[in-house]
């Protein structure tokens, strides 16, 4: 049994299922953006780094890849409510087709604010993709254009998601047991 800080982890999504779903998402995105002349994938650090790495390799299009680092969660399991830009983009996204990628859509606060922040930079298209979606937890209205898996309202780690910085390197997605 795997554990982090004495709490046991139970497997929710297997590595094979992740690989299959990420491939499907990549093909769907590839088709939708096939007419794009200037495609930029923007990942949110740190959580989306694993998903972005796998996803972009399933999208057979010329792509720029950049990361935006915003702080949302602290060391615990509760949202801090609002976001702060830790590191802005290096890439100019004005007039470009942007896919914003995050690990998980929970309350929606992070993606809502980041979406608005990127929109001000005038991309010609702005779509969103999340690996996981906890629909039942939304505090602000926001839906992603592409969703890997819908998940229940439990705290998750693995495939980039952390609990106080631990668990990101797990290959599957695990629920942290209470
Ligand atoms: P939101 O602003 O509440 O939608 O939260 C989005 C961010 O919270 C994600 O990018 C994650 O970093 C973090 N988060 C939300 N739920 C979980 C979870 O179950 N495990 C780990 N991180 C989470
Ligand atoms: Mg996090």
mmCIF file of C-alpha atoms and ligand atoms in Angstrom:
data_model
loop_
_atom_site.group_PDB
_atom_site.id
_atom_site.type_symbol
_atom_site.label_atom_id
_atom_site.label_comp_id
_atom_site.label_asym_id
_atom_site.label_seq_id
_atom_site.Cartn_x
_atom_site.Cartn_y
_atom_site.Cartn_z
ATOM 1 C CA UNK A 1 0.000 0.000 0.000
ATOM 2 C CA UNK A 2 1.411 3.392 -1.008
ATOM 3 C CA UNK A 3 1.278 6.232 1.460
ATOM 4 C CA UNK A 4 2.204 9.907 1.921
ATOM 5 C CA UNK A 5 2.776 11.296 5.434
ATOM 6 C CA UNK A 6 1.138 8.248 6.961
ATOM 7 C CA UNK A 7 -2.046 8.518 4.874
ATOM 8 C CA UNK A 8 -2.752 5.654 2.537
ATOM 9 C CA UNK A 9 -3.404 6.148 -1.142
ATOM 10 C CA UNK A 10 -5.965 4.226 -3.150
ATOM 11 C CA UNK A 11 -5.647 3.952 -6.923
ATOM 12 C CA UNK A 12 -8.384 5.786 -8.818
ATOM 13 C CA UNK A 13 -7.047 5.996 -12.392
ATOM 14 C CA UNK A 14 -4.510 3.508 -13.775
ATOM 15 C CA UNK A 15 -1.508 4.479 -15.893
ATOM 16 C CA UNK A 16 -2.851 2.591 -18.935
ATOM 17 C CA UNK A 17 -6.204 4.363 -18.770
ATOM 18 C CA UNK A 18 -4.439 7.710 -18.511
ATOM 19 C CA UNK A 19 -2.293 6.952 -21.539
ATOM 20 C CA UNK A 20 -5.317 5.926 -23.597
ATOM 21 C CA UNK A 21 -7.365 8.992 -22.609
ATOM 22 C CA UNK A 22 -4.490 11.434 -23.154
ATOM 23 C CA UNK A 23 -4.015 10.010 -26.639
ATOM 24 C CA UNK A 24 -7.730 10.510 -27.405
ATOM 25 C CA UNK A 25 -7.636 14.083 -26.115
ATOM 26 C CA UNK A 26 -4.518 14.812 -28.154
ATOM 27 C CA UNK A 27 -6.143 13.591 -31.359
ATOM 28 C CA UNK A 28 -9.299 15.605 -30.681
ATOM 29 C CA UNK A 29 -7.252 18.757 -30.060
ATOM 30 C CA UNK A 30 -5.095 18.059 -33.114
ATOM 31 C CA UNK A 31 -8.205 17.930 -35.283
ATOM 32 C CA UNK A 32 -9.764 21.065 -33.763
ATOM 33 C CA UNK A 33 -6.551 23.076 -34.158
ATOM 34 C CA UNK A 34 -5.482 21.609 -37.519
ATOM 35 C CA UNK A 35 -6.337 24.899 -39.259
ATOM 36 C CA UNK A 36 -4.199 26.854 -36.813
ATOM 37 C CA UNK A 37 -1.121 28.632 -38.132
ATOM 38 C CA UNK A 38 0.193 29.592 -34.735
ATOM 39 C CA UNK A 39 -0.613 27.171 -31.955
ATOM 40 C CA UNK A 40 0.554 27.716 -28.358
ATOM 41 C CA UNK A 41 0.060 25.327 -25.448
ATOM 42 C CA UNK A 42 0.130 27.085 -22.070
ATOM 43 C CA UNK A 43 0.537 24.807 -19.060
ATOM 44 C CA UNK A 44 -0.062 25.878 -15.485
ATOM 45 C CA UNK A 45 2.793 25.109 -13.111
ATOM 46 C CA UNK A 46 3.416 23.103 -11.287
ATOM 47 C CA UNK A 47 0.516 20.651 -11.477
ATOM 48 C CA UNK A 48 0.130 20.448 -15.260
ATOM 49 C CA UNK A 49 3.751 19.644 -16.112
ATOM 50 C CA UNK A 50 3.225 15.865 -16.447
ATOM 51 C CA UNK A 51 -0.044 16.166 -18.381
ATOM 52 C CA UNK A 52 1.394 18.796 -20.741
ATOM 53 C CA UNK A 53 4.457 16.646 -21.434
ATOM 54 C CA UNK A 54 2.293 13.668 -22.432
ATOM 55 C CA UNK A 55 -0.453 15.654 -24.172
ATOM 56 C CA UNK A 56 1.761 17.695 -26.510
ATOM 57 C CA UNK A 57 3.393 14.513 -27.764
ATOM 58 C CA UNK A 58 -0.048 13.284 -28.867
ATOM 59 C CA UNK A 59 -0.737 16.485 -30.832
ATOM 60 C CA UNK A 60 0.954 16.271 -34.213
ATOM 61 C CA UNK A 61 0.982 19.984 -35.028
ATOM 62 C CA UNK A 62 3.690 22.655 -34.875
ATOM 63 C CA UNK A 63 3.335 23.975 -31.320
ATOM 64 C CA UNK A 64 4.970 26.473 -29.031
ATOM 65 C CA UNK A 65 4.909 25.374 -25.407
ATOM 66 C CA UNK A 66 5.020 27.736 -22.481
ATOM 67 C CA UNK A 67 4.173 27.703 -18.801
ATOM 68 C CA UNK A 68 2.445 30.122 -16.505
ATOM 69 C CA UNK A 69 2.959 29.794 -12.788
ATOM 70 C CA UNK A 70 0.192 30.986 -10.519
ATOM 71 C CA UNK A 71 -0.221 30.243 -6.851
ATOM 72 C CA UNK A 72 -3.590 28.908 -5.787
ATOM 73 C CA UNK A 73 -3.190 26.227 -3.151
ATOM 74 C CA UNK A 74 -0.829 26.389 -0.177
ATOM 75 C CA UNK A 75 0.503 23.368 1.637
ATOM 76 C CA UNK A 76 -2.902 22.000 2.595
ATOM 77 C CA UNK A 77 -5.985 20.696 0.850
ATOM 78 C CA UNK A 78 -8.069 23.883 0.856
ATOM 79 C CA UNK A 79 -8.179 26.598 -1.799
ATOM 80 C CA UNK A 80 -6.697 29.929 -0.794
ATOM 81 C CA UNK A 81 -9.498 31.616 -2.735
ATOM 82 C CA UNK A 82 -7.635 33.733 -5.230
ATOM 83 C CA UNK A 83 -4.564 33.557 -7.434
ATOM 84 C CA UNK A 84 -1.291 35.423 -7.819
ATOM 85 C CA UNK A 85 0.983 35.402 -10.904
ATOM 86 C CA UNK A 86 4.308 33.895 -9.853
ATOM 87 C CA UNK A 87 5.777 33.669 -13.380
ATOM 88 C CA UNK A 88 4.213 35.156 -16.483
ATOM 89 C CA UNK A 89 4.500 33.757 -20.029
ATOM 90 C CA UNK A 90 7.682 34.208 -22.077
ATOM 91 C CA UNK A 91 5.661 33.842 -25.276
ATOM 92 C CA UNK A 92 3.603 36.589 -26.863
ATOM 93 C CA UNK A 93 0.158 35.021 -27.414
ATOM 94 C CA UNK A 94 -1.458 37.940 -29.212
ATOM 95 C CA UNK A 95 -3.083 36.724 -32.434
ATOM 96 C CA UNK A 96 -2.166 33.118 -31.662
ATOM 97 C CA UNK A 97 -4.337 30.066 -30.960
ATOM 98 C CA UNK A 98 -3.923 29.118 -27.331
ATOM 99 C CA UNK A 99 -4.728 25.942 -25.437
ATOM 100 C CA UNK A 100 -4.621 26.522 -21.676
ATOM 101 C CA UNK A 101 -3.890 23.297 -19.804
ATOM 102 C CA UNK A 102 -4.300 22.528 -16.106
ATOM 103 C CA UNK A 103 -4.187 19.423 -13.958
ATOM 104 C CA UNK A 104 -7.592 19.744 -12.304
ATOM 105 C CA UNK A 105 -10.663 21.948 -12.370
ATOM 106 C CA UNK A 106 -11.952 22.115 -8.806
ATOM 107 C CA UNK A 107 -13.649 25.287 -7.499
ATOM 108 C CA UNK A 108 -12.924 26.881 -10.877
ATOM 109 C CA UNK A 109 -11.305 29.935 -9.273
ATOM 110 C CA UNK A 110 -7.862 29.318 -10.783
ATOM 111 C CA UNK A 111 -8.936 28.685 -14.375
ATOM 112 C CA UNK A 112 -11.544 31.443 -14.324
ATOM 113 C CA UNK A 113 -8.910 34.001 -13.282
ATOM 114 C CA UNK A 114 -6.159 32.651 -15.535
ATOM 115 C CA UNK A 115 -8.562 32.530 -18.483
ATOM 116 C CA UNK A 116 -9.423 36.202 -17.995
ATOM 117 C CA UNK A 117 -5.726 37.062 -17.522
ATOM 118 C CA UNK A 118 -4.813 35.402 -20.857
ATOM 119 C CA UNK A 119 -7.814 36.845 -22.658
ATOM 120 C CA UNK A 120 -6.451 40.369 -22.040
ATOM 121 C CA UNK A 121 -3.360 39.394 -24.053
ATOM 122 C CA UNK A 122 -5.607 39.053 -27.151
ATOM 123 C CA UNK A 123 -5.103 35.489 -28.402
ATOM 124 C CA UNK A 124 -7.153 34.773 -31.542
ATOM 125 C CA UNK A 125 -8.476 31.577 -29.942
ATOM 126 C CA UNK A 126 -8.419 30.475 -26.295
ATOM 127 C CA UNK A 127 -9.496 26.937 -25.374
ATOM 128 C CA UNK A 128 -9.038 25.100 -22.102
ATOM 129 C CA UNK A 129 -8.087 21.526 -21.306
ATOM 130 C CA UNK A 130 -7.988 19.873 -17.885
ATOM 131 C CA UNK A 131 -6.815 16.411 -17.004
ATOM 132 C CA UNK A 132 -9.369 16.043 -14.185
ATOM 133 C CA UNK A 133 -12.705 17.697 -13.427
ATOM 134 C CA UNK A 134 -14.314 17.733 -9.955
ATOM 135 C CA UNK A 135 -17.637 19.074 -11.171
ATOM 136 C CA UNK A 136 -19.304 18.912 -7.773
ATOM 137 C CA UNK A 137 -16.899 21.427 -6.207
ATOM 138 C CA UNK A 138 -17.420 24.441 -8.461
ATOM 139 C CA UNK A 139 -17.655 27.829 -6.695
ATOM 140 C CA UNK A 140 -17.477 29.919 -9.861
ATOM 141 C CA UNK A 141 -18.981 29.087 -13.221
ATOM 142 C CA UNK A 142 -16.364 27.570 -15.496
ATOM 143 C CA UNK A 143 -16.266 24.585 -17.830
ATOM 144 C CA UNK A 144 -13.250 23.329 -19.782
ATOM 145 C CA UNK A 145 -13.435 22.591 -23.507
ATOM 146 C CA UNK A 146 -11.549 19.309 -23.090
ATOM 147 C CA UNK A 147 -11.723 17.081 -19.997
ATOM 148 C CA UNK A 148 -9.707 13.929 -19.376
ATOM 149 C CA UNK A 149 -11.714 12.383 -16.551
ATOM 150 C CA UNK A 150 -14.540 13.445 -14.264
ATOM 151 C CA UNK A 151 -13.599 12.613 -10.672
ATOM 152 C CA UNK A 152 -15.431 12.547 -7.316
ATOM 153 C CA UNK A 153 -14.958 15.096 -4.518
ATOM 154 C CA UNK A 154 -11.945 13.475 -2.895
ATOM 155 C CA UNK A 155 -8.398 14.797 -2.601
ATOM 156 C CA UNK A 156 -6.188 13.366 -5.338
ATOM 157 C CA UNK A 157 -2.467 13.022 -5.952
ATOM 158 C CA UNK A 158 -0.318 11.723 -8.797
ATOM 159 C CA UNK A 159 0.305 12.498 -12.473
ATOM 160 C CA UNK A 160 1.406 16.014 -11.493
ATOM 161 C CA UNK A 161 -1.064 16.590 -8.660
ATOM 162 C CA UNK A 162 0.462 17.084 -5.248
ATOM 163 C CA UNK A 163 -0.344 17.084 -1.594
ATOM 164 C CA UNK A 164 2.051 19.611 -0.055
ATOM 165 C CA UNK A 165 4.466 19.022 -2.969
ATOM 166 C CA UNK A 166 4.494 15.234 -2.597
ATOM 167 C CA UNK A 167 2.907 12.723 -4.955
ATOM 168 C CA UNK A 168 3.463 14.520 -8.269
ATOM 169 C CA UNK A 169 5.667 11.743 -9.653
ATOM 170 C CA UNK A 170 3.160 8.915 -9.151
ATOM 171 C CA UNK A 171 2.219 7.375 -12.505
ATOM 172 C CA UNK A 172 -1.446 6.859 -11.638
ATOM 173 C CA UNK A 173 -4.012 9.062 -9.875
ATOM 174 C CA UNK A 174 -4.625 8.184 -6.222
ATOM 175 C CA UNK A 175 -7.172 9.289 -3.619
ATOM 176 C CA UNK A 176 -5.681 10.320 -0.261
ATOM 177 C CA UNK A 177 -7.639 8.372 2.359
ATOM 178 C CA UNK A 178 -8.933 10.236 5.439
HETATM 179 P P1 LIG B 1 -9.422 25.549 -8.214
HETATM 180 O O1 LIG B 1 -8.931 26.950 -8.298
HETATM 181 O O2 LIG B 1 -10.136 25.279 -6.936
HETATM 182 O O3 LIG B 1 -10.222 25.086 -9.414
HETATM 183 O O4 LIG B 1 -8.177 24.625 -8.043
HETATM 184 C C1 LIG B 1 -7.322 24.301 -9.053
HETATM 185 C C2 LIG B 1 -5.982 23.943 -8.481
HETATM 186 O O5 LIG B 1 -6.098 23.398 -7.158
HETATM 187 C C3 LIG B 1 -5.335 22.861 -9.321
HETATM 188 O O6 LIG B 1 -4.508 23.420 -10.302
HETATM 189 C C4 LIG B 1 -4.587 22.057 -8.285
HETATM 190 O O7 LIG B 1 -3.256 22.543 -8.190
HETATM 191 C C5 LIG B 1 -5.303 22.265 -6.982
HETATM 192 N N1 LIG B 1 -6.168 21.115 -6.630
HETATM 193 C C6 LIG B 1 -7.519 21.061 -6.632
HETATM 194 N N2 LIG B 1 -7.965 19.856 -6.261
HETATM 195 C C7 LIG B 1 -6.861 19.123 -5.997
HETATM 196 C C8 LIG B 1 -6.661 17.750 -5.583
HETATM 197 O O8 LIG B 1 -7.581 16.942 -5.367
HETATM 198 N N3 LIG B 1 -5.363 17.370 -5.427
HETATM 199 C C9 LIG B 1 -4.314 18.197 -5.658
HETATM 200 N N4 LIG B 1 -4.452 19.472 -6.064
HETATM 201 C C10 LIG B 1 -5.718 19.922 -6.231
HETATM 202 MG MG1 LIG B 2 -1.279 22.112 -6.721
#
